mmCIF file of C-alpha atoms in Angstrom:
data_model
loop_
_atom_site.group_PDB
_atom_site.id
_atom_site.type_symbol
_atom_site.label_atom_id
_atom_site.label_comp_id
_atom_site.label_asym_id
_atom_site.label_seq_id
_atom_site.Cartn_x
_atom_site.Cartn_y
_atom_site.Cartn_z
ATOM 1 C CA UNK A 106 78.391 113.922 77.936
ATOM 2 C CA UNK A 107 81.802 113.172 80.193
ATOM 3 C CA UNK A 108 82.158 115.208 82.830
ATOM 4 C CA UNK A 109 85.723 116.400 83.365
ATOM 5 C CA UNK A 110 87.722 116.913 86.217
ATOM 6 C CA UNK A 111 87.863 120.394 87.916
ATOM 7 C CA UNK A 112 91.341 121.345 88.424
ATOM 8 C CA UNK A 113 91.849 124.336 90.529
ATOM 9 C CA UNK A 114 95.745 123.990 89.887
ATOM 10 C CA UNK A 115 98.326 121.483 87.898
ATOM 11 C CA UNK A 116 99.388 120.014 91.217
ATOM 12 C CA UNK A 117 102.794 118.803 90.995
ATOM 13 C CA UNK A 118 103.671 118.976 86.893
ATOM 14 C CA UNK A 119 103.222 121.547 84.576
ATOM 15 C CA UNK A 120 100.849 121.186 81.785
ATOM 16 C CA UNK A 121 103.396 120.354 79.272
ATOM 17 C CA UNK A 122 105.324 117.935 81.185
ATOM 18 C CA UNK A 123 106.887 114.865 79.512
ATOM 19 C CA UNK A 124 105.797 112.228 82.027
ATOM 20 C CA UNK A 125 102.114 113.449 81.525
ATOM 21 C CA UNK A 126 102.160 113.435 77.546
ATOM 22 C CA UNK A 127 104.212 109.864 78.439
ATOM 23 C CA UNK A 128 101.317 108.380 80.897
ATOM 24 C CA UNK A 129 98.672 109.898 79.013
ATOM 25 C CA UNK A 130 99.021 107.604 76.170
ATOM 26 C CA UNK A 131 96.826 104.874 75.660
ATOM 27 C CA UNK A 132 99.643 102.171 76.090
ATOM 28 C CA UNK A 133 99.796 102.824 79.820
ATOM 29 C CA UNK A 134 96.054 101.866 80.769
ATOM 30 C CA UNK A 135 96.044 98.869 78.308
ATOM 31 C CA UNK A 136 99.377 97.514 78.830
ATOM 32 C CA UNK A 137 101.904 99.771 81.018
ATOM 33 C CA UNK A 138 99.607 99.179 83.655
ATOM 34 C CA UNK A 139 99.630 95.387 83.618
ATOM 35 C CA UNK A 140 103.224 95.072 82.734
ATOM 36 C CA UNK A 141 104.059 96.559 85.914
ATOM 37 C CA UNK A 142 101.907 94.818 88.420
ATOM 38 C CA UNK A 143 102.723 91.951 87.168
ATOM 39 C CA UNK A 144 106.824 92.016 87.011
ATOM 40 C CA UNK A 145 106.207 93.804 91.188
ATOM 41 C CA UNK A 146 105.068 90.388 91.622
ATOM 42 C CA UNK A 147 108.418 88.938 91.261
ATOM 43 C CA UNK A 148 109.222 90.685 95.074
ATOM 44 C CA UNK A 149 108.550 88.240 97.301
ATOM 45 C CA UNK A 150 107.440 90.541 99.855
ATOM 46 C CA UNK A 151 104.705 92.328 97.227
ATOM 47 C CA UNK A 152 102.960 88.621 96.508
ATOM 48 C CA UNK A 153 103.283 87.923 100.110
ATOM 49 C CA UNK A 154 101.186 91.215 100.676
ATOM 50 C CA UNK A 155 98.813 90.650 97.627
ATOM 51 C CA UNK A 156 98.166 87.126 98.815
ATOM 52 C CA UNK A 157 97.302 87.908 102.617
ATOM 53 C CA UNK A 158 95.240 90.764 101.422
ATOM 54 C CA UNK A 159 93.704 88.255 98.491
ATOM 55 C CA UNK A 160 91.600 91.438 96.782
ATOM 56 C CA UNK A 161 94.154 90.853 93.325
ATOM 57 C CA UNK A 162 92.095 87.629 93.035
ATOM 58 C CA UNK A 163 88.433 88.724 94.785
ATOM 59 C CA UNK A 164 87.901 92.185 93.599
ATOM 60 C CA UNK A 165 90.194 92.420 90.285
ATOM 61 C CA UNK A 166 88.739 95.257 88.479
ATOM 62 C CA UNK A 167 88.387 97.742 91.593
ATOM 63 C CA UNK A 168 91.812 96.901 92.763
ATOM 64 C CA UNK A 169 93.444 97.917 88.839
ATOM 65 C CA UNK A 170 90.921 100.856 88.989
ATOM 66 C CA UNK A 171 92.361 102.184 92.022
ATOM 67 C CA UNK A 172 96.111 101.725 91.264
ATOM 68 C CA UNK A 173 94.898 103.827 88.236
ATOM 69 C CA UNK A 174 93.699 106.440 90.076
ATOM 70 C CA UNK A 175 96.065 106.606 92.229
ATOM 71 C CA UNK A 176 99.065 106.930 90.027
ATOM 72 C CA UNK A 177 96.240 109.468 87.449
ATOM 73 C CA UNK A 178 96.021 111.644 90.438
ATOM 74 C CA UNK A 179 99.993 112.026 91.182
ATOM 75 C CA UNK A 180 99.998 112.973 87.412
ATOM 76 C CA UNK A 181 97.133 114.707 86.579
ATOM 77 C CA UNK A 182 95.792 115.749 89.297
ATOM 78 C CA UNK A 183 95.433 119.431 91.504
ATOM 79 C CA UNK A 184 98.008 119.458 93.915
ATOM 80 C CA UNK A 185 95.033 118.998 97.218
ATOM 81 C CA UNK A 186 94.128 115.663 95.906
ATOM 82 C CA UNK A 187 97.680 114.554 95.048
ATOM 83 C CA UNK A 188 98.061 115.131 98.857
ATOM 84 C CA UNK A 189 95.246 114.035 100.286
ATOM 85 C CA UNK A 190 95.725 110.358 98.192
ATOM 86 C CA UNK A 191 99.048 110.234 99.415
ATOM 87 C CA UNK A 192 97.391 110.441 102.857
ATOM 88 C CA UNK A 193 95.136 107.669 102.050
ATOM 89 C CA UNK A 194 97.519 105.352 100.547
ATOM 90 C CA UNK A 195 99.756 105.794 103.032
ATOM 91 C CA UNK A 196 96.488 104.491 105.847
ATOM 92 C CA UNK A 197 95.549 101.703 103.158
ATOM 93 C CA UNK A 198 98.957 100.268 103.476
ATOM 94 C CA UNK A 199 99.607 100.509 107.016
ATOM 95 C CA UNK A 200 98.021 97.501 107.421
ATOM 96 C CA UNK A 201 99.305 95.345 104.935
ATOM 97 C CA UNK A 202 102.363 94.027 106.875
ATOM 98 C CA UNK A 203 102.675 89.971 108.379
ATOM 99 C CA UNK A 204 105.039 87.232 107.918
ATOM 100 C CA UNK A 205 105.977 86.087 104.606
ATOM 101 C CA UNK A 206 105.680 82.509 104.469
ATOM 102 C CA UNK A 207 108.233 81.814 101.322
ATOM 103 C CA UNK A 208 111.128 83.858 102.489
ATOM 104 C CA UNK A 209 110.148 83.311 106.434
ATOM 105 C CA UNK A 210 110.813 86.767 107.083
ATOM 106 C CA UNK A 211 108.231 89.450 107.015
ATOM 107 C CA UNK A 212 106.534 91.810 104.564
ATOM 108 C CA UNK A 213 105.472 95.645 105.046
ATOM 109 C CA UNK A 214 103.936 97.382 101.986
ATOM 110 C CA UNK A 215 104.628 101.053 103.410
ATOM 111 C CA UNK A 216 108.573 99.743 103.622
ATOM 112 C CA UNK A 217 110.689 102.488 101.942
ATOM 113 C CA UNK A 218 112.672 99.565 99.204
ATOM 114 C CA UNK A 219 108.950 98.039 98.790
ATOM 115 C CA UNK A 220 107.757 101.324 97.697
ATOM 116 C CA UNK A 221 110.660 101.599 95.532
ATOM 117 C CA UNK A 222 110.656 98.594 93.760
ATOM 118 C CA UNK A 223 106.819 99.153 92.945
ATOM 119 C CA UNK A 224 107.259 103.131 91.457
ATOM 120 C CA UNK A 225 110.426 102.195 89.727
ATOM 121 C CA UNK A 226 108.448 99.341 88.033
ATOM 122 C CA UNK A 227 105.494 101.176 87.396
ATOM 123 C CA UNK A 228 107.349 104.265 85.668
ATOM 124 C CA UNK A 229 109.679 102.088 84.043
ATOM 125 C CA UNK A 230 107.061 100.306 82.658
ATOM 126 C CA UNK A 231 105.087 102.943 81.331
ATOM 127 C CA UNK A 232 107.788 104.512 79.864
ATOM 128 C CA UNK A 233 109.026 100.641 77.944
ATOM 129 C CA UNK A 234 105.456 100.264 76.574
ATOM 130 C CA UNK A 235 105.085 103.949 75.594
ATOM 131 C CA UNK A 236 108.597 103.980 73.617
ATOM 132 C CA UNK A 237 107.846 100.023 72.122
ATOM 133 C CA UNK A 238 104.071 100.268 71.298
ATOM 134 C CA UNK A 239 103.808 104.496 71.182
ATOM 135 C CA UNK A 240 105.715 107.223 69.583
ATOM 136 C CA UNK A 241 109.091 105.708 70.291
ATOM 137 C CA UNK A 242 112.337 106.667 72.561
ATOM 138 C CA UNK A 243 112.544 109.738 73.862
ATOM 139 C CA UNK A 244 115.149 112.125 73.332
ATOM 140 C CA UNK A 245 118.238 112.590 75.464
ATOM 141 C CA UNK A 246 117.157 116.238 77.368
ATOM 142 C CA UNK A 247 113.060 114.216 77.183
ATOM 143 C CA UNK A 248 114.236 111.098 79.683
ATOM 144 C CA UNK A 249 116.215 112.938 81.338
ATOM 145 C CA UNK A 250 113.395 115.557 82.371
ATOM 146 C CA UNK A 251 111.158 111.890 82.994
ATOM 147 C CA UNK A 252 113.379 110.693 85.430
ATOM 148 C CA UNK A 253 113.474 113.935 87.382
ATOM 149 C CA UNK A 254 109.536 114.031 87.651
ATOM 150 C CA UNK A 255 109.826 110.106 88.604
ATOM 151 C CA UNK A 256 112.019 111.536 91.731
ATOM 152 C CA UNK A 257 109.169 114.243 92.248
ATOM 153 C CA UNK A 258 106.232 111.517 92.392
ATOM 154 C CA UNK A 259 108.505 109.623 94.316
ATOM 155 C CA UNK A 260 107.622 112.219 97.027
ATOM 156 C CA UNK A 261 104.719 111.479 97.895
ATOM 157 C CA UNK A 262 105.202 107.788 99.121
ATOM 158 C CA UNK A 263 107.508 106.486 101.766
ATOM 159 C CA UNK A 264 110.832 106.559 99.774
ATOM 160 C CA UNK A 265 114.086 107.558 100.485
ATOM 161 C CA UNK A 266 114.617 110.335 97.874
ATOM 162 C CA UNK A 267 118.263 109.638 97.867
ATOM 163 C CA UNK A 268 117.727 106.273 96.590
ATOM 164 C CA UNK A 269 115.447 107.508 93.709
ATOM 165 C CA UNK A 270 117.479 106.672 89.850
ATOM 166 C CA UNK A 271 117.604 109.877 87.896
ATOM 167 C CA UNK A 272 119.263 108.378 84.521
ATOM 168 C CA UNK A 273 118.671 105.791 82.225
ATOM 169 C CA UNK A 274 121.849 104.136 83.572
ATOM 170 C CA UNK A 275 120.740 104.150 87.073
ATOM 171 C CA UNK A 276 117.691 103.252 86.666
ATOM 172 C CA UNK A 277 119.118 100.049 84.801
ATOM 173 C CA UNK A 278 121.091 99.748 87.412
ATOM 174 C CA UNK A 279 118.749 99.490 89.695
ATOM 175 C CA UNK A 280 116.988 96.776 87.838
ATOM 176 C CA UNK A 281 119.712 94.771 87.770
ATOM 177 C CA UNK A 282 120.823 94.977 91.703
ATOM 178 C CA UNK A 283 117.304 93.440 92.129
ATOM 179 C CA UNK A 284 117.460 90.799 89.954
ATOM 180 C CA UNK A 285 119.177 88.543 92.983
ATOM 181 C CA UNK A 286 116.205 89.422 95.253
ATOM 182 C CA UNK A 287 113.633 88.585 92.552
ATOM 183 C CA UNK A 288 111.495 85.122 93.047
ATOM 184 C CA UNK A 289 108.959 83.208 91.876
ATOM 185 C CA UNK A 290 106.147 81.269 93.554
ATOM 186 C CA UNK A 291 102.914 79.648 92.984
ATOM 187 C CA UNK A 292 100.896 82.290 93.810
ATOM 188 C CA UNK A 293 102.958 85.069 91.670
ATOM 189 C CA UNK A 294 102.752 82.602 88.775
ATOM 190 C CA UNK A 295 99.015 82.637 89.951
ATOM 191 C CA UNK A 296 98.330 86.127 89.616
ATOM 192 C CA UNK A 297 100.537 86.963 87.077
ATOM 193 C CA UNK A 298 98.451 84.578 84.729
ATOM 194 C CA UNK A 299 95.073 85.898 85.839
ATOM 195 C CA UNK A 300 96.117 89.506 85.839
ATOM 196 C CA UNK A 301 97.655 88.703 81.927
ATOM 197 C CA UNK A 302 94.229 87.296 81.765
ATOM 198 C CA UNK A 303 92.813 91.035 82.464
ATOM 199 C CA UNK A 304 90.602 90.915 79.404
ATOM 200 C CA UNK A 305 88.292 88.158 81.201
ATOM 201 C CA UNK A 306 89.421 88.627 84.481
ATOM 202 C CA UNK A 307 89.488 92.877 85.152
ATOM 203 C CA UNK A 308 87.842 94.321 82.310
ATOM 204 C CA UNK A 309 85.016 92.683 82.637
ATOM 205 C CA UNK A 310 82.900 96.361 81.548
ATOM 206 C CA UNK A 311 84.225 96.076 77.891
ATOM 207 C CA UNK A 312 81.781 94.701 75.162
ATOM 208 C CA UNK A 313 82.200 90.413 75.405
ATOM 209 C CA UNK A 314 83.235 90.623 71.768
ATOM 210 C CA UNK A 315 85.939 93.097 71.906
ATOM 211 C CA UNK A 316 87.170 91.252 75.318
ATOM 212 C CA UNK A 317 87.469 87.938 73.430
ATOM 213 C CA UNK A 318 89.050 89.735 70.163
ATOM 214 C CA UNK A 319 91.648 91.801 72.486
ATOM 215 C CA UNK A 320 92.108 89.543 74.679
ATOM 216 C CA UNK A 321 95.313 87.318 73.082
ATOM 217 C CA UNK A 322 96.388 90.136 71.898
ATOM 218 C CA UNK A 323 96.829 92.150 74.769
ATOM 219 C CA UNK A 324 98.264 89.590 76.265
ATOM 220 C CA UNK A 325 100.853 88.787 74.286
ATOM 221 C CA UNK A 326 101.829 92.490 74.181
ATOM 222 C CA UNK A 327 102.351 92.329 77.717
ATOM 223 C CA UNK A 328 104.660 89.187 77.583
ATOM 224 C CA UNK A 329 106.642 90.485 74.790
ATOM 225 C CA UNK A 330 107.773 93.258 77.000
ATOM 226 C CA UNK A 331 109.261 90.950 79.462
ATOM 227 C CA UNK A 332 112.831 90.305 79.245
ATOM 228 C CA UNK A 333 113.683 87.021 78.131
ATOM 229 C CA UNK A 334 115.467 85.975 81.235
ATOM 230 C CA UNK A 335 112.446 86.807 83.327
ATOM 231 C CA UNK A 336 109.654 84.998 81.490
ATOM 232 C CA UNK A 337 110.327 81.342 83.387
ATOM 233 C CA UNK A 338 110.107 82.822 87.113
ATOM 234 C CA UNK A 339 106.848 84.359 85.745
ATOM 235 C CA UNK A 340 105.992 81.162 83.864
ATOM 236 C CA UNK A 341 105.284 82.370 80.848
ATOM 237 C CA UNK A 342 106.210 81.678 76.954
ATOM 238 C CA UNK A 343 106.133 82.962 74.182
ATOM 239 C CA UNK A 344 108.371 82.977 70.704
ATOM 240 C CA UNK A 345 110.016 85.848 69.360
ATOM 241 C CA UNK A 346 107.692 85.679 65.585
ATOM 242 C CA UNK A 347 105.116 86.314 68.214
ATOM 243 C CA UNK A 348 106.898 89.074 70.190
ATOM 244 C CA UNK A 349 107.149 90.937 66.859
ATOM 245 C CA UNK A 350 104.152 89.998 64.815
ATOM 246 C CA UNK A 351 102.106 91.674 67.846
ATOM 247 C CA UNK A 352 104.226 94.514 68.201
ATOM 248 C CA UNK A 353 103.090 94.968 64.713
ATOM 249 C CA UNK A 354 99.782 94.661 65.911
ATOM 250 C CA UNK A 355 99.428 97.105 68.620
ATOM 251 C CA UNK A 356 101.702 99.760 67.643
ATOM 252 C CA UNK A 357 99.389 101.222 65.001
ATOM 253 C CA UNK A 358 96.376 100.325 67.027
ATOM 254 C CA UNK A 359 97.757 102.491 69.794
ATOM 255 C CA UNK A 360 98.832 105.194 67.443
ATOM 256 C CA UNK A 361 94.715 105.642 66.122
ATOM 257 C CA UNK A 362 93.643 105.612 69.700
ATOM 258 C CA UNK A 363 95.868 108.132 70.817
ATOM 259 C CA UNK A 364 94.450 110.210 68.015
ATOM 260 C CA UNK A 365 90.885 110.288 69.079
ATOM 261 C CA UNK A 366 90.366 111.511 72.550
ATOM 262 C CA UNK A 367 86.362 110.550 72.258
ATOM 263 C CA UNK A 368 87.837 106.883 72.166
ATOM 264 C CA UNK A 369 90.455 106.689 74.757
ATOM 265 C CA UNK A 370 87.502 108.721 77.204
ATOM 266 C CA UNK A 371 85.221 105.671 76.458
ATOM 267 C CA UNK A 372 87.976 103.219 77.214
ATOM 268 C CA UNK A 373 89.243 104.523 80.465
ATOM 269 C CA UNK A 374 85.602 105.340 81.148
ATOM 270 C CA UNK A 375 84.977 101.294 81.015
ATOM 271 C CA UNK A 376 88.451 99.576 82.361
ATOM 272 C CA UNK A 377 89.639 102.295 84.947
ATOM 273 C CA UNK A 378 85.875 104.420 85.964
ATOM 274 C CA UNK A 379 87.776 105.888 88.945
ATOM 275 C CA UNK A 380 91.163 106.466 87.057
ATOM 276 C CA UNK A 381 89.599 107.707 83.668
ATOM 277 C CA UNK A 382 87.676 111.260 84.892
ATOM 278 C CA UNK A 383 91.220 112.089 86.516
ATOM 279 C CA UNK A 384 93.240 112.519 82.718
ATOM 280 C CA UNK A 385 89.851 113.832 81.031
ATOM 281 C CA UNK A 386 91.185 117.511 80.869
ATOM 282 C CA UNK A 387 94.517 116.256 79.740
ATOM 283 C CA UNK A 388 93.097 114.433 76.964
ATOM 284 C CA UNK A 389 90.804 117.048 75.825
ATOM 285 C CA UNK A 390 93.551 119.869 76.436
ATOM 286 C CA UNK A 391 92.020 121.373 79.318
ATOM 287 C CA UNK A 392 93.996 123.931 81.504
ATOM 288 C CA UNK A 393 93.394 123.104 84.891
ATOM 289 C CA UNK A 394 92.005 127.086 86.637
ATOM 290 C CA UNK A 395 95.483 128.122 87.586
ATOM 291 C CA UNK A 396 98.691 127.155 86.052
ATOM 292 C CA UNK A 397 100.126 127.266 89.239
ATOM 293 C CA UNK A 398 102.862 124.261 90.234
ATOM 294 C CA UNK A 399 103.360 122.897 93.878
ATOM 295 C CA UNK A 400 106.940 120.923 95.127
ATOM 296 C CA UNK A 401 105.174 118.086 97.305
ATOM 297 C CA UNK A 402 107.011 119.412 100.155
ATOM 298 C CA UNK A 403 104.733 123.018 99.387
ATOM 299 C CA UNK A 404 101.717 121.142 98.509
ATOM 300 C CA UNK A 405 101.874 118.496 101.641
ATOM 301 C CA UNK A 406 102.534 121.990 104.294
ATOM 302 C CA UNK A 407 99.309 123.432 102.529
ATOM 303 C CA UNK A 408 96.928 120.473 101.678
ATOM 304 C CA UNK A 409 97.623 117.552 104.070
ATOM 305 C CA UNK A 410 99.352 116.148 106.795
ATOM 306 C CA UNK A 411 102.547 118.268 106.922
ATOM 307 C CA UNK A 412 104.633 115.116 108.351
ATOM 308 C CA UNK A 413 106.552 113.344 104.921
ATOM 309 C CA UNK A 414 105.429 109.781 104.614
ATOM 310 C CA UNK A 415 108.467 108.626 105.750
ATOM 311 C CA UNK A 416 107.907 110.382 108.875
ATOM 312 C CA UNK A 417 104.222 109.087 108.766
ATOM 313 C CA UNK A 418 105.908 105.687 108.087
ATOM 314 C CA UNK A 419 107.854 106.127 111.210
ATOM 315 C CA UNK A 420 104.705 106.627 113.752
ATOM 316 C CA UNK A 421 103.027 103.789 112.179
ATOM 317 C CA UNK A 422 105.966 101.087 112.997
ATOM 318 C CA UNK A 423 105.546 103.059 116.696
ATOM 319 C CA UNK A 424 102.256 102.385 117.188
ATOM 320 C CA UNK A 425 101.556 98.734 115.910
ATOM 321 C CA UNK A 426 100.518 96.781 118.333
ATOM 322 C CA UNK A 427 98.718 99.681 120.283
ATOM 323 C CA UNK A 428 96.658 100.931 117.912
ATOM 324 C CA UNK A 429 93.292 98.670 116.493
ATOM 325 C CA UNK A 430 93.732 100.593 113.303
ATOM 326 C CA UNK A 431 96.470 99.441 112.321
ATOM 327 C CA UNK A 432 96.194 95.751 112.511
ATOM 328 C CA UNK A 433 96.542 93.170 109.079
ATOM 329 C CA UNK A 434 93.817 93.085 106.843
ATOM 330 C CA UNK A 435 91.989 89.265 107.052
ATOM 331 C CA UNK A 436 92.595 87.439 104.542
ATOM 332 C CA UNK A 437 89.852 87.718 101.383
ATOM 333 C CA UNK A 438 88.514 90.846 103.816
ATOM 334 C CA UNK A 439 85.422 92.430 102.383
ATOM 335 C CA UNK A 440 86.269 96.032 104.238
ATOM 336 C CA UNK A 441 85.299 98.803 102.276
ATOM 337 C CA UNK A 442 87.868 100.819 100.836
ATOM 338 C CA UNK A 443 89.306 103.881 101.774
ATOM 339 C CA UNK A 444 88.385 105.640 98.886
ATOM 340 C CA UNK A 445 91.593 108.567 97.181
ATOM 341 C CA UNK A 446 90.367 111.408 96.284
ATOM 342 C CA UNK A 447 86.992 111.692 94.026
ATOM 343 C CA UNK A 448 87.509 114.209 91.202
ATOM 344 C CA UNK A 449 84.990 117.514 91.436
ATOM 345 C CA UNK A 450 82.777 117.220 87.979
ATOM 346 C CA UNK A 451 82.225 120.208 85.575
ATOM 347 C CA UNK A 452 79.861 119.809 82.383
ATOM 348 C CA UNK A 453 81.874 118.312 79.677
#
């Protein structure tokens, strides 16, 4: 039987909280997911990162697993481990920084706009998929209480809260002041393909049958997400018959998934094994032990390192140079990861 994840507290969202019931659906592991790493790879300084690291292309499936559980854990999870992965992120990035060798300058994945650009994209996302392939838009007083949580994960990394959308509008906005910084290159049309490609490429623990069946389809869902403009920096096509003759497809797919928690356990269990234990007691309607509700700024001063990651940030810049542990990963490294937080198991 699953084993579910022991929750002494709601950490940072309460147990009814829109962006949970939002992230919880099954459009965000199957599609929001890819939709979003795959656009961040239109920042220059992101595929710069991705490239020197090269794990995207040598250890697929772990890295989507852990962006899963990462993001899972900010959501989901009991305020401690919310903390302590925001420690841990914070330490895996610190050494993803070097030159950039398209723009010539250099990249820094702890950068506050970096860390921006990849949130925005991944609640954004999430949010597109969830109101395209899911239960549709959500109301006026709904988004607005999304966008306010999106500020309160926000927290955790090294962002500049005052920079944070809160609106629809902004956050549009915000799309569109990036779209003169967005590029393309050969290795963001690279990964962009194999990570579309996540059916053969990522989710390699699915059944061969149902990867080769779900496969186009999935896919295709992803690309007809995409903004028509965007599609030729990420070099891909696709017409709009097929745009809506999947969106056909999926939406009621998604809607009979979302309606048996036994099968969205099994999936998450298979494409995300790290990620998936984190939203069991979600899924099943679990109360976490204590209903209680941390601000990050409360749950950082009682769980983790009480400096903000900006601060954090800050004393990392200091120190490179001095300090061993903070020098760039080699390229195609096999280092082992620093591993977030592993959830505590109860019997299911």
């Amino acid at each position: 039987m699953t084993s579910q994840y022991l929750r002494p507290d709601e950490g940072l969202f309460p147990a009814d909280s829109v962006a949970r019931r939002v992230w919880a659906y099954p459009t965000s592991a199957l599609l929001g997911f890819i939709r979003a790493v795959t656009i961040e790879h239109l920042d220059p300084d992101l595929t710069a990162a991705v490239d020197a690291s090269g794990q995207v292309l040598q250890r697929p499936a772990l890295r989507y697993d852990r962006t899963v559980q990462y993001f899972a854990t900010v959501l989901f999870g009991d305020a401690a481990s919310v903390i302590k992965s925001s420690d841990v992120l914070m330490k895996v990035h610190a050494r993803a920084h070097g030159p950039n060798p398209v723009t010539g300058g250099t990249f820094d994945s702890n950068d506050p706009d970096s860390q921006l650009w990849i949130h925005m994209t991944a609640w954004h996302s999430i949010l597109y998929v969830y109101e395209k392939y899911g239960p549709g838009r959500l109301s006026r007083a709904e988004e607005t209480e999304y966008w306010r949580e999106c500020a309160i994960a926000a927290a955790v990394q090294p962002i500049r809260l005052d920079d944070v959308p809160t609106s629809r509008g902004e956050v549009q906005k915000y799309f569109d002041d990036w779209r003169d910084r967005l590029a393309s290159s050969e290795i963001a049309v690279h990964n962009i393909d194999f990570i579309l490609d996540g059916m053969r490429t990522i989710f390699a623990a699915l059944p061969a049958p149902m990867r080769a069946v779900l496969g186009p389809v999935i896919r295709s869902g992803v690309i007809a997400t995409y903004p028509r403009w965007m599609r030729p920096l990420m070099g891909v096509r696709q017409s709009r018959l097929a745009d809506t003759a999947v969106t056909a497809v999926i939406r009621p797919g998604m809607a009979a998934l979302a309606r048996s928690p036994r099968a969205q356990m099994w999936f998450l269990e298979r494409v995300a094994p790290r990620g998936g234990p984190v939203l069991t007691d979600h899924i099943r309607g679990l109360p976490a032990e204590s209903s209680s509700v941390y601000s990050p700024a409360e749950a950082r001063k009682k769980f983790g390192d009480p400096r903000t990651p900006l601060e954090q940030y800050a004393d990392q810049l200091a120190a490179r140079g001095a300090d061993e542990a903070l020098a760039p990963y080699e390229h195609n490294h096999h280092d082992a990861p620093l591993e977030f937080v592993a959830p505590a198991a109860r019997a299911g």
